[in-house]
XYZ file of C-alpha atoms in Angstrom:
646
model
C -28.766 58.560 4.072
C -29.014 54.754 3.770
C -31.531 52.887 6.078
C -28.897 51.483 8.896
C -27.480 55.023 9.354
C -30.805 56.193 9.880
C -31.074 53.365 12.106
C -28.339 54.515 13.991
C -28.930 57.993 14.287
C -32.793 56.966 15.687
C -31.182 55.096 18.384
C -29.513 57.891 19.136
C -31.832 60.783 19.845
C -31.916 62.030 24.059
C -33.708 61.179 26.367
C -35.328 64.659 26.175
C -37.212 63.553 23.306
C -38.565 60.298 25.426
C -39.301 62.333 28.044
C -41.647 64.445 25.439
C -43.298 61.504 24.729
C -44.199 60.863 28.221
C -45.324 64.628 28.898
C -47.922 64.220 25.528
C -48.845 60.631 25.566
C -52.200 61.753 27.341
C -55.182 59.683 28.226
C -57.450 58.577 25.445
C -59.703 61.504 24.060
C -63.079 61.529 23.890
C -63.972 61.595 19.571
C -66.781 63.887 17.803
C -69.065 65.965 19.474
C -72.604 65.047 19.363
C -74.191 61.838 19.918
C -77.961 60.886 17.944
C -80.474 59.143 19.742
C -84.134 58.790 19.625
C -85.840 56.359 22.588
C -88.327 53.696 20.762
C -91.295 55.255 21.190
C -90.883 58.467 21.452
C -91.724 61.215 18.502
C -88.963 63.099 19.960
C -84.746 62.703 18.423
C -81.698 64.317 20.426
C -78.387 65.507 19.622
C -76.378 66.102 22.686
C -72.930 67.293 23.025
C -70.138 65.480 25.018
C -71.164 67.683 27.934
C -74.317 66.197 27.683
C -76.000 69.301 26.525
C -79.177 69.112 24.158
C -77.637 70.613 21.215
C -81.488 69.727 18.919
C -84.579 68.532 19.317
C -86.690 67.529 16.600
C -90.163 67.358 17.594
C -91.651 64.137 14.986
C -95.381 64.563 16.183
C -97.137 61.621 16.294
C -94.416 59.447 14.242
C -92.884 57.185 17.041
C -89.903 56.069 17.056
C -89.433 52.256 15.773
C -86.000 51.093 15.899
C -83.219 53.247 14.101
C -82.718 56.665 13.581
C -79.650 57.750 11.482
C -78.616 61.506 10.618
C -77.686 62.204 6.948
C -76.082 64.833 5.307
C -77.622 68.405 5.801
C -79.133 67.581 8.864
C -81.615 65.072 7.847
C -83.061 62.189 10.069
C -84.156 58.415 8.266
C -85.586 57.274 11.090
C -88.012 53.673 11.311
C -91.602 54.886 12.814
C -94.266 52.962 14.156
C -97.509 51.060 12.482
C -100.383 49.576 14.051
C -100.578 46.266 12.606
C -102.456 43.630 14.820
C -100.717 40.634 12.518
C -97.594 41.097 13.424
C -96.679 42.224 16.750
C -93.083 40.944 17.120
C -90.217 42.652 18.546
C -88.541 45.446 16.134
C -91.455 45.426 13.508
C -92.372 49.317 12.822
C -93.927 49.569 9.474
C -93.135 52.818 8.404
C -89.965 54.756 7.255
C -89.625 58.944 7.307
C -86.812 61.241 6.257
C -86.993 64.328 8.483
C -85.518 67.582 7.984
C -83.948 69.986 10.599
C -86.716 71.719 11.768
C -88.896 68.936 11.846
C -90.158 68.811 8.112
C -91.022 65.026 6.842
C -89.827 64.879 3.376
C -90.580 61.594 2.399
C -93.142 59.056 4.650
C -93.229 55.345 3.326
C -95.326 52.994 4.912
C -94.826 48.803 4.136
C -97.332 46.999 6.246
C -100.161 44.437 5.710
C -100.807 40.875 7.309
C -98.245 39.574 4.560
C -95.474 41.744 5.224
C -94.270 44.701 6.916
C -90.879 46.292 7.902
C -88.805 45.914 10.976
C -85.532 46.471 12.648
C -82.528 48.365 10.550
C -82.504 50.041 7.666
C -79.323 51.599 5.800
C -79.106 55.017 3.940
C -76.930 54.212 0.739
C -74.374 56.531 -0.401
C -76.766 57.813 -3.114
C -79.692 58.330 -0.947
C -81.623 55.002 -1.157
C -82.301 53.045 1.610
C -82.134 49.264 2.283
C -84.613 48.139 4.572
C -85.418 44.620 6.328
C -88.899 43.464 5.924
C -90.762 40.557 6.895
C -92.935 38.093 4.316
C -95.282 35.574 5.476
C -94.986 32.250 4.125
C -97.982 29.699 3.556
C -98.045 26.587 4.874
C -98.420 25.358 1.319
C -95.548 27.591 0.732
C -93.297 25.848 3.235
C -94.009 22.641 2.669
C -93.339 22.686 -1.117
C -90.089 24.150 -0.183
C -89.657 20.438 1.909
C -90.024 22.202 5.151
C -90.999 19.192 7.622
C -92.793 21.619 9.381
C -96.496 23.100 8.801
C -97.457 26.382 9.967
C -96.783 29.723 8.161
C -93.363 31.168 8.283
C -92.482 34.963 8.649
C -89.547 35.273 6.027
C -86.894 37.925 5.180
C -86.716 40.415 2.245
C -84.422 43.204 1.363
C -85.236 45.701 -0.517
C -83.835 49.099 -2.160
C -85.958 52.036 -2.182
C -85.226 55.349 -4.290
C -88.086 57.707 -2.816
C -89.476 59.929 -5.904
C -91.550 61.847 -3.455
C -93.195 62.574 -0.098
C -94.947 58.980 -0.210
C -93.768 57.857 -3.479
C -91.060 55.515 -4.058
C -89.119 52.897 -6.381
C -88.345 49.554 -5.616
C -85.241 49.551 -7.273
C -83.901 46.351 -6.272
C -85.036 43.314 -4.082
C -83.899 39.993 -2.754
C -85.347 37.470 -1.413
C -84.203 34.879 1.682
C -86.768 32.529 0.409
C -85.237 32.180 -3.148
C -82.021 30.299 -1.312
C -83.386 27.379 0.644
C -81.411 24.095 0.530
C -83.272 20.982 2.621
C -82.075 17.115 2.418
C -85.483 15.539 4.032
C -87.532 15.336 1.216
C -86.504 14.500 -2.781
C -89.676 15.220 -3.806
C -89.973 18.634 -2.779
C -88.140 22.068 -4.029
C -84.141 22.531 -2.719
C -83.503 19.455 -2.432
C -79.773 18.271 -1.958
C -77.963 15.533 -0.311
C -75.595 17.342 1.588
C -76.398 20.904 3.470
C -72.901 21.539 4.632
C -71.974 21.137 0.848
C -74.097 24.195 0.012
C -72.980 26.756 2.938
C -74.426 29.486 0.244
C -77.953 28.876 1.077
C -80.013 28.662 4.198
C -81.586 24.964 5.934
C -85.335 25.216 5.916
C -85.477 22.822 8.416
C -82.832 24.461 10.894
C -84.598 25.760 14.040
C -87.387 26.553 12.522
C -90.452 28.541 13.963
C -93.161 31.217 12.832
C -90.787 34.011 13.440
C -88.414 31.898 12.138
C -84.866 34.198 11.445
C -85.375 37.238 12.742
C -83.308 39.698 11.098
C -82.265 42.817 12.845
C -79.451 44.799 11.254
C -78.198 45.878 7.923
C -74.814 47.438 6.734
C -73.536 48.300 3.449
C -70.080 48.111 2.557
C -69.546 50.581 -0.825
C -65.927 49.093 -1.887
C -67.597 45.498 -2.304
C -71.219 46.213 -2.934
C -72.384 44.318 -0.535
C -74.638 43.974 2.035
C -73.887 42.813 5.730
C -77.391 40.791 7.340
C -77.263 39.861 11.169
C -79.893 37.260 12.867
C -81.348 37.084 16.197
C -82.630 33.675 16.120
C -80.416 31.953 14.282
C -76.925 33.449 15.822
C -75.928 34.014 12.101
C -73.853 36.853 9.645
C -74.672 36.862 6.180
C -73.151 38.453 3.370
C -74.974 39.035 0.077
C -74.017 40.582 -3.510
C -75.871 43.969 -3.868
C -74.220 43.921 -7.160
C -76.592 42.017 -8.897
C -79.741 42.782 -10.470
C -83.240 42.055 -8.927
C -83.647 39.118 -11.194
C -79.983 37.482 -10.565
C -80.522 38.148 -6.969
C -83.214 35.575 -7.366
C -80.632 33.238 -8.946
C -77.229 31.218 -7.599
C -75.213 33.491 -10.644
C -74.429 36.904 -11.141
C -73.210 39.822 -9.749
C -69.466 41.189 -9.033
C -69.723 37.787 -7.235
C -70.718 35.018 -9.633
C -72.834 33.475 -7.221
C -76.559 35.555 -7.803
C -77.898 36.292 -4.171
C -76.576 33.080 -2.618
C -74.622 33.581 0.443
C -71.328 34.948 -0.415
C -70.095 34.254 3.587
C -71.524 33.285 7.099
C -70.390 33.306 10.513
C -71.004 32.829 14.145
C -73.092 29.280 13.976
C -71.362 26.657 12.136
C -73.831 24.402 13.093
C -76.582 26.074 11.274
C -74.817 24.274 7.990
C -73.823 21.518 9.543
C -70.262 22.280 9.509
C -67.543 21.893 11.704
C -66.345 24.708 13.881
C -67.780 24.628 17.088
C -70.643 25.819 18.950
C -72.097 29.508 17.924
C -70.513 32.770 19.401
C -73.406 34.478 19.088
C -76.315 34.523 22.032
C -78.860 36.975 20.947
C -76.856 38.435 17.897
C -77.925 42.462 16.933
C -76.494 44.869 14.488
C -73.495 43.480 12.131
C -71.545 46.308 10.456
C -68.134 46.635 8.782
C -65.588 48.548 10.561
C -64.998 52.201 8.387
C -62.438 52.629 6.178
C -61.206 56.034 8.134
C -61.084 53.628 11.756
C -58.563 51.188 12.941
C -59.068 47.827 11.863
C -60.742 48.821 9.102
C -62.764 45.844 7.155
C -63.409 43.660 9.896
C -67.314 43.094 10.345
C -68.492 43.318 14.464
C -71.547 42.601 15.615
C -73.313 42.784 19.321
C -73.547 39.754 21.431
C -76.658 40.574 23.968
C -75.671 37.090 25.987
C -72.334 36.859 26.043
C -72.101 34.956 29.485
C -75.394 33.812 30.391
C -77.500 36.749 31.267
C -74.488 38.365 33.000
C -72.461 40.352 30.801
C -73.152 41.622 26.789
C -70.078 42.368 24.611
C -68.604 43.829 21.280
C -67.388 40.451 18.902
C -64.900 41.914 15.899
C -63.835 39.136 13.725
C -61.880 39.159 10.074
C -63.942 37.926 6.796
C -61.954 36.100 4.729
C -62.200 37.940 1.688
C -60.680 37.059 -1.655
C -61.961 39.609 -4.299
C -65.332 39.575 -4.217
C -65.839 36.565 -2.339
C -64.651 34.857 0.762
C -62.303 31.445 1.203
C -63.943 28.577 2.592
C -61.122 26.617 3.770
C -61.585 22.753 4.489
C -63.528 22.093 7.509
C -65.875 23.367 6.093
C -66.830 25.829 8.162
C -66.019 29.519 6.775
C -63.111 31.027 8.706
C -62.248 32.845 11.259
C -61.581 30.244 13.779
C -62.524 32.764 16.349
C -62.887 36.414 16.627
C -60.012 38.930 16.655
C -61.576 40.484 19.630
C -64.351 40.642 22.212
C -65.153 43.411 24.243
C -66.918 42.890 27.455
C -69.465 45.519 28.121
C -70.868 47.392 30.979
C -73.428 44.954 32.006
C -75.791 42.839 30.140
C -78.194 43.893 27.833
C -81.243 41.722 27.136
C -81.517 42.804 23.690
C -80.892 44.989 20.955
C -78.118 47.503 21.238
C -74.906 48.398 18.705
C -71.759 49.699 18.475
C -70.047 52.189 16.601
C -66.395 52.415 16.076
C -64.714 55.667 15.757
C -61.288 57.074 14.238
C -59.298 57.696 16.821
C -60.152 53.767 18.314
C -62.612 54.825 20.662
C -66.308 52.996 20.367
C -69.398 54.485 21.032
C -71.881 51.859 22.798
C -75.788 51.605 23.477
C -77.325 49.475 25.866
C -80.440 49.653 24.883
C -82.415 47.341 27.423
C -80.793 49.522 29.955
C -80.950 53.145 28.067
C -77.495 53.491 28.521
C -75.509 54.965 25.943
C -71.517 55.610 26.704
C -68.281 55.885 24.951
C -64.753 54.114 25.368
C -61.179 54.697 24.826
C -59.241 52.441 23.277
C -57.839 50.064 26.302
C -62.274 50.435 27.859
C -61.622 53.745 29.732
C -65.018 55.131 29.752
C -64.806 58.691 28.602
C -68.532 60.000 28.060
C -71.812 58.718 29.732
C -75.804 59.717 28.875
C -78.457 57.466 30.751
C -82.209 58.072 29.079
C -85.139 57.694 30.834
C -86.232 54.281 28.168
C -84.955 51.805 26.359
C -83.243 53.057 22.727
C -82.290 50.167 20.169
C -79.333 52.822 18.539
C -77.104 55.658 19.206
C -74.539 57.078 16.571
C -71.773 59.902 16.816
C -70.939 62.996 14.416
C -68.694 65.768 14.155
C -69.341 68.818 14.587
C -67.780 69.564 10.827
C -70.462 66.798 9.723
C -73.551 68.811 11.545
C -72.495 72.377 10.856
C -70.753 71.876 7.571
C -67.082 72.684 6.597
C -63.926 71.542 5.059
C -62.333 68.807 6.819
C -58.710 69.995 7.390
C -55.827 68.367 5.001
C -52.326 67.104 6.672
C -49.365 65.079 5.265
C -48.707 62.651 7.707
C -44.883 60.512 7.638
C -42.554 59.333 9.708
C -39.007 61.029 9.744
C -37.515 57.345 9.440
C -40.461 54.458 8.849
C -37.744 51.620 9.304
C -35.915 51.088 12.639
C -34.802 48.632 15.287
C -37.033 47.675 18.470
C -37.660 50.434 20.756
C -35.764 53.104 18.261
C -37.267 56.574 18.718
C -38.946 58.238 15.921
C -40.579 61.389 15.221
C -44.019 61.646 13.551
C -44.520 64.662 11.472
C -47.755 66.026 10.574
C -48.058 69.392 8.481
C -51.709 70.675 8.677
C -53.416 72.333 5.359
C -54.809 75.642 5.802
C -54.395 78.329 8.967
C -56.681 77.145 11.259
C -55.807 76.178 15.068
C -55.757 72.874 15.380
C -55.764 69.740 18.158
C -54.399 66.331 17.496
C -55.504 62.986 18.900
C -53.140 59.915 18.393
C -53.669 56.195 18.544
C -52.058 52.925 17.815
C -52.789 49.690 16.450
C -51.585 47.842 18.725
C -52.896 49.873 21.095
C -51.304 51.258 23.517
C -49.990 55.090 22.469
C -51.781 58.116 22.643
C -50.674 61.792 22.456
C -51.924 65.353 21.676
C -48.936 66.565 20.215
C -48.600 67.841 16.596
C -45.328 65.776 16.312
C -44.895 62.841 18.567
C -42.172 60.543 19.338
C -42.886 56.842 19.380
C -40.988 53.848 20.189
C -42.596 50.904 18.832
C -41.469 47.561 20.222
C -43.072 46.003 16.910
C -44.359 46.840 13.321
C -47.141 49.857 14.439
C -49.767 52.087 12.604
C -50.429 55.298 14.004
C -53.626 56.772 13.733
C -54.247 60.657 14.396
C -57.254 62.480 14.194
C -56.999 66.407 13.193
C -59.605 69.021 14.503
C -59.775 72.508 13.165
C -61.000 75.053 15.612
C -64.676 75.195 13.691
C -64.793 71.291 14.855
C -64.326 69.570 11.563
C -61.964 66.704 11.402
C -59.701 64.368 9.351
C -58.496 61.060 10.343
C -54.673 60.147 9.095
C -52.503 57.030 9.478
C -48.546 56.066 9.269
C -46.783 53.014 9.453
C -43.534 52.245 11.132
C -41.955 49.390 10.533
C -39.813 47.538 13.108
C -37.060 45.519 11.231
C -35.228 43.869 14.393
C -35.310 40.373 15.454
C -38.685 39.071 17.183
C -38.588 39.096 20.828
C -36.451 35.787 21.662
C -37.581 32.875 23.845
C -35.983 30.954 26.333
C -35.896 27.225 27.022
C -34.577 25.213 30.205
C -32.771 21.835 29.318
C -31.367 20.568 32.252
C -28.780 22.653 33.632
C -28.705 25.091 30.520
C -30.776 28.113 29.346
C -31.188 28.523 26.011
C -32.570 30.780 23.493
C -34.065 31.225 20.018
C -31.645 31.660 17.105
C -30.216 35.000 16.362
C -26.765 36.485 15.364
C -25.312 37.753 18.761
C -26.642 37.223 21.872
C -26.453 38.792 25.380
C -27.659 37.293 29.140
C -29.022 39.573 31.892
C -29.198 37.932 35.740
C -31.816 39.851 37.424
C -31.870 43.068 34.354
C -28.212 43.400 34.829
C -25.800 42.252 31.695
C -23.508 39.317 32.522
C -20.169 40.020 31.185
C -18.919 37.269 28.684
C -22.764 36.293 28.514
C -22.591 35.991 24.759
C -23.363 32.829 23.808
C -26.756 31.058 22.472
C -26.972 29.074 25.676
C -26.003 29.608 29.233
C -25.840 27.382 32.731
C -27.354 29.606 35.219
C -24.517 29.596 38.420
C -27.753 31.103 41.144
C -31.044 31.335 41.540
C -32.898 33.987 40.121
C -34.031 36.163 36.893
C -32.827 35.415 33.114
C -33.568 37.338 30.351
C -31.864 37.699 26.637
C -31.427 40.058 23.764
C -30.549 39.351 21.169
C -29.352 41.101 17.483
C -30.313 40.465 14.016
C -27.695 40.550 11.130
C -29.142 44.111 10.203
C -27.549 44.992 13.979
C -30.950 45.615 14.956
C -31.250 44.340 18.993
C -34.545 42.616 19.910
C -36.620 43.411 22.689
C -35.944 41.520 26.041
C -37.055 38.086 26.209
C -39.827 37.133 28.895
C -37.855 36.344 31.909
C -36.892 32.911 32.989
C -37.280 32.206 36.746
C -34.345 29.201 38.051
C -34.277 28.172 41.113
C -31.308 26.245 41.681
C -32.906 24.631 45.300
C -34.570 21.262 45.940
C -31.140 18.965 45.778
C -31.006 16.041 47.671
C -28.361 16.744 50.214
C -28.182 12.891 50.817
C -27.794 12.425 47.306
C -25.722 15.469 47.413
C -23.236 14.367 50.066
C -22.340 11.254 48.090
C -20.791 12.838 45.376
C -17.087 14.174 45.268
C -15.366 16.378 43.439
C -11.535 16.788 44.357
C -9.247 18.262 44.284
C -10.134 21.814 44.854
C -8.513 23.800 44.165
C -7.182 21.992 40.585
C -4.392 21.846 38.962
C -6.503 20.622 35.461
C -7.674 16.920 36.908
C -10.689 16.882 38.437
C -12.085 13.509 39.750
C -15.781 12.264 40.563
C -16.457 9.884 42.750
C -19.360 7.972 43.902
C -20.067 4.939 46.319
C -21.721 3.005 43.283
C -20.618 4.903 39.509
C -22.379 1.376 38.522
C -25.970 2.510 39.563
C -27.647 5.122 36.700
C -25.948 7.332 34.380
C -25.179 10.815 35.188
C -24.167 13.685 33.250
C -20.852 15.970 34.726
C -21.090 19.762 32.961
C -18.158 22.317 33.964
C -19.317 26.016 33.444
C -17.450 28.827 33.820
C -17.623 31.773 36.338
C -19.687 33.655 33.327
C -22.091 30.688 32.922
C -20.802 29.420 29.857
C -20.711 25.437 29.735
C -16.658 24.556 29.120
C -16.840 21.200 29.370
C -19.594 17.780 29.391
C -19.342 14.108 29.980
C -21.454 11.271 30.442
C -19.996 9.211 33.353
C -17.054 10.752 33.279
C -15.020 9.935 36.641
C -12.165 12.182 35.242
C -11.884 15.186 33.554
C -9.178 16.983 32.200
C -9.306 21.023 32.253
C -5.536 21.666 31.919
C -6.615 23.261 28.157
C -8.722 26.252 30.515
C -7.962 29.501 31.904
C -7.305 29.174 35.569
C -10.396 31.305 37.617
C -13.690 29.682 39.237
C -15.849 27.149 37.679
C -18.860 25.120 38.012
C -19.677 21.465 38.503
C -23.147 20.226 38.078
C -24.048 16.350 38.346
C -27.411 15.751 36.386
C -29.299 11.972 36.656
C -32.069 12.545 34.288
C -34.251 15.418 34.446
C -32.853 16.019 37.817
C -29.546 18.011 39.267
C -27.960 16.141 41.772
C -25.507 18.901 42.863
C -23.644 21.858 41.837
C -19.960 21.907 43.192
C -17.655 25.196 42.783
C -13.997 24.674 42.297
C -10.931 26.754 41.574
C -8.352 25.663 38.838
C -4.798 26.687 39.837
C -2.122 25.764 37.109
């Protein structure tokens, strides 16, 4: 069966099956089943359940709580604890860094603290069990002003660093890069990074931009494994930063190297153009937290989102997704020269506003799981902001993160082929997706769309996508472990047309055929590209394609065929009606400015025009009821109706 006759037979299938669709397109469903917190400060963690049940408790002693606390597989906690250190004393610095196992067990206790450095904020658990972490490194004020600071006080820089732990407080530095080794500064030619231009060299960092003690303030991390690299976000400086993890400690140090070429230079940045002096516009970011690439197993996989704690002035936080630019291994830097996107894909306004802190995490099925952590509010959304699960702690709590039940307990995530019976069809065509499980378990289904906009729990829904759709579904076995699929359909039809009003006559966007509705109802003989609206109301078109696929409805067009002049009106004649094919115009003064006669028929399609025309000849027409309209410029003078008798 060739593609049009499965076309065809799609359009085709009963209404029973739409009203199917109806019956299972459900609300959105909540995704997972326990939720990981651990308040800052406390020596307690939590996993609750989406009935807000404590599902575990680890009791962590003495070790409080610094910033983030991840869970890893078989059931073990890296968590950030707190140091005393009386240097620095700074918002997000901890010190310390523990895995934890189930019951409680520290397995491995690193501490990183003196008055010259010490950790803070994020860390990330790598798929091979290291972990990045964010620390800080004090700067001399000989230090920064050999690197042609104009400033002179000491300055609390950033390092990453890789750490393999060999034991319970043992550990490998396995890799390391530092912020400092990728300054660029055009005040002074005497000193180190010196260069005329800074927005020429968007790969390295101003020395003199904003600059303070606590000068950059980094606060999350986020590895992405297909790239090998490494996601930075900034609270001061409103900033995203992309680095090569590819590269060895020593080219990380260096502007070569690396999957990337470039060493541990910047390989993209975004949210502050100004921080480069580049073009762009003012930063989105107001108290930036916690950057992160969207999974591979979530819609819109590959975009990077980060949390914007000010999004309105102290009034409401959101949720900023926005697409990298990536080509390969790097990122296009289109003439500007600011580094693309113009603007975010999308921004998600949150329940409130939350001072600081805070992240997001964005799930399979679409939902997003949220913590506010000023407020100690964590909650979880659907895909069109539907709130679905709530937990309110008793303090504040910089992170929350979900997990399956599958990834807790253990178990074989379940298997399922996942197509569409036909993946090519005209707007609005019904088809059936078909999803065979693996295995004999029971099993529940939760559906999606990008767009959004469809959800189901049926095995085998019917969709009728207005445009080129992936459907997402997430499959459950009955022991709680999951898979997440996707399909595409693809919707071969013409775009949706548009409609534009010139003068007395609607018309619309090019197609093959064409067909006018008056208030959703089909004109008969309506068929042409254009057509002269005869009343006021409600025009719409559809169109079809060569393929014989029909478009979706255009956007209605409101006329109003009111506001004439009846003085102007009343001096204008058009005789004699009825017709026997010569119709006359007369004026008082057909001297005065030119004016447009147009003759449409009783289906609105324009028979005739002439530019001051005092006679017209219709004796070639079918005799029936037409229209007269009298335009002088931009406006309609009158619209006469007639009868032609011959």
């Amino acid at each position: 069966m060739n593609g049009m006759s499965r076309m065809k037979m799609s359009r085709s299938l009963s209404l029973l099956l739409l009203l199917l669709l109806c019956l299972g397109s459900l609300k959105a469903q909540q995704w997972g089943k326990y939720t990981l917190y651990s308040e800052n400060g406390s020596n307690r963690a939590y996993l609750v359940d989406t009935t807000n049940t404590v599902f575990h408790t680890w009791n962590l002693g003495n070790a409080q709580t610094g910033y983030s606390t991840y869970l890893l597989p078989g059931k073990i906690l890296c968590r950030s604890v707190q140091t005393n250190n009386s240097f620095f004393q700074g918002g997000g610095v901890h010190g310390r860094i523990q895995k934890v196992d189930w019951n409680g067990t520290v397995l491995w206790d690193y501490t990183h603290s003196s008055n010259t450095y010490i950790l803070h904020h994020d860390h990330c658990v790598l798929p091979n069990g290291n972990v990045l972490v964010i620390s800080y490194e004090v700067k001399t004020v000989a230090e920064v002003i050999a690197a042609g600071c104009t400033q002179s006080y000491e300055i609390h820089s950033e390092k990453v660093m890789e750490l393999e732990p060999t034991g319970l407080n043992t550990q490998n530095v396995v890799w390391e890069w530092h912020l400092w080794d990728h300054l660029v500064q055009n005040a002074n030619p005497a000193k180190a990074n010196y260069e005329t231009s800074i927005v020429a060299h968007p790969e390295r960092l101003n020395v003199n931009y904003a600059t303070s003690e606590d000068w950059i303030h980094m606060n999350g991390i986020d590895y992405n494994e297909a790239l090998d690299q490494i996601v930075l976000s900034t609270h001061n400086l409103n900033e995203v930063y992309v680095i090569d993890h590819s590269t060895t400690t020593a080219e990380a140090a260096s502007h070569a190297g690396g999957n990337s070429g470039k060493g541990g230079d910047f390989l993209y940045r975004w949210g502050n153009p100004a921080a480069y002096q580049a073009g762009g516009g003012p930063s989105v970011f107001e108290v930036l937290h916690d950057a992160h690439w969207i999974p591979q197993d979530c819609p819109n996989a590959g975009r990077l989102v980060a949390f914007n704690n000010d999004w309105t002035t102290m009034t409401q936080s959101s949720i900023i997704q926005f697409e990298p630019p990536v080509n390969g291994y790097l990122y296009t830097l289109n003439p500007g020269p600011a580094y693309g996107p113009t603007t975010y894909s999308d921004r998600r306004a949150l329940n409130g506003w939350n001072s600081n802190m805070g992240n997001s995490q964005q799930l399979p099925n679409g939902n997003t799981l949220i913590c506010m952590a000023m407020l100690g509010t964590i909650y979880e959304i659907g895909p069109t902001g539907t709130t679905l699960w709530t937990r309110q702690l008793n303090g504040s709590c910089s992170q929350a993160f979900r997990y399956t039940d599958c990834y807790i307990n253990g178990g074989t995530p379940p298997t399922a082929l996942v197509t569409a019976l036909i993946d090519s069809v005209c707007p609005l065509d019904s088809v059936q997706l078909d999803l065979i499980p693996g295995g004999g378990s029971n099993y529940t289904y939760t559906w999606s769309s990008n767009p959004s906009g469809f959800s189901s729990t049926l095995q085998n829904p019917i969709v009728t996508p207005s445009i080129t759709s992936v459907y997402h579904v997430t499959v459950t076995s009955d022991g709680g472990c999951s898979s997440s699929h996707t399909v595409q359909v693809t919707v071969v039809g013409p775009p949706r047309p548009t409609i534009t009003f010139a003068q007395d006559t609607l018309h619309a966007s090019t197609a093959t055929a064409y067909q006018w509705f008056f208030n959703g109802v089909a004109i008969p003989g309506a068929t042409d590209n254009f057509y002269v609206p005869t009343q006021s109301g409600s025009y719409t078109v559809v169109t079809t394609a060569s393929n014989g696929c029909n478009s979706v409805a255009s956007l209605p067009r409101v006329v109003t065929l009111v506001g004439i002049d009846l003085g102007l009106a009343n001096d204008w004649t058009v005789y004699p009606n009825p017709s026997n094919g010569t119709l006359r115009i007369s004026h008082p003064d057909l001297t005065g400015e030119a004016f447009v006669v147009s003759v449409a028929d009783a289906q609105g399609k324009r028979v005739s025009i002439a530019l001051n025309a005092e006679e017209l000849d219709l004796s070639i027409l079918h005799n029936g009821m037409y229209f007269v309209s009298i335009h002088q410029g931009d406006q309609l003078i009158t619209t006469k109706k007639i009868a032609l008798i011959r």
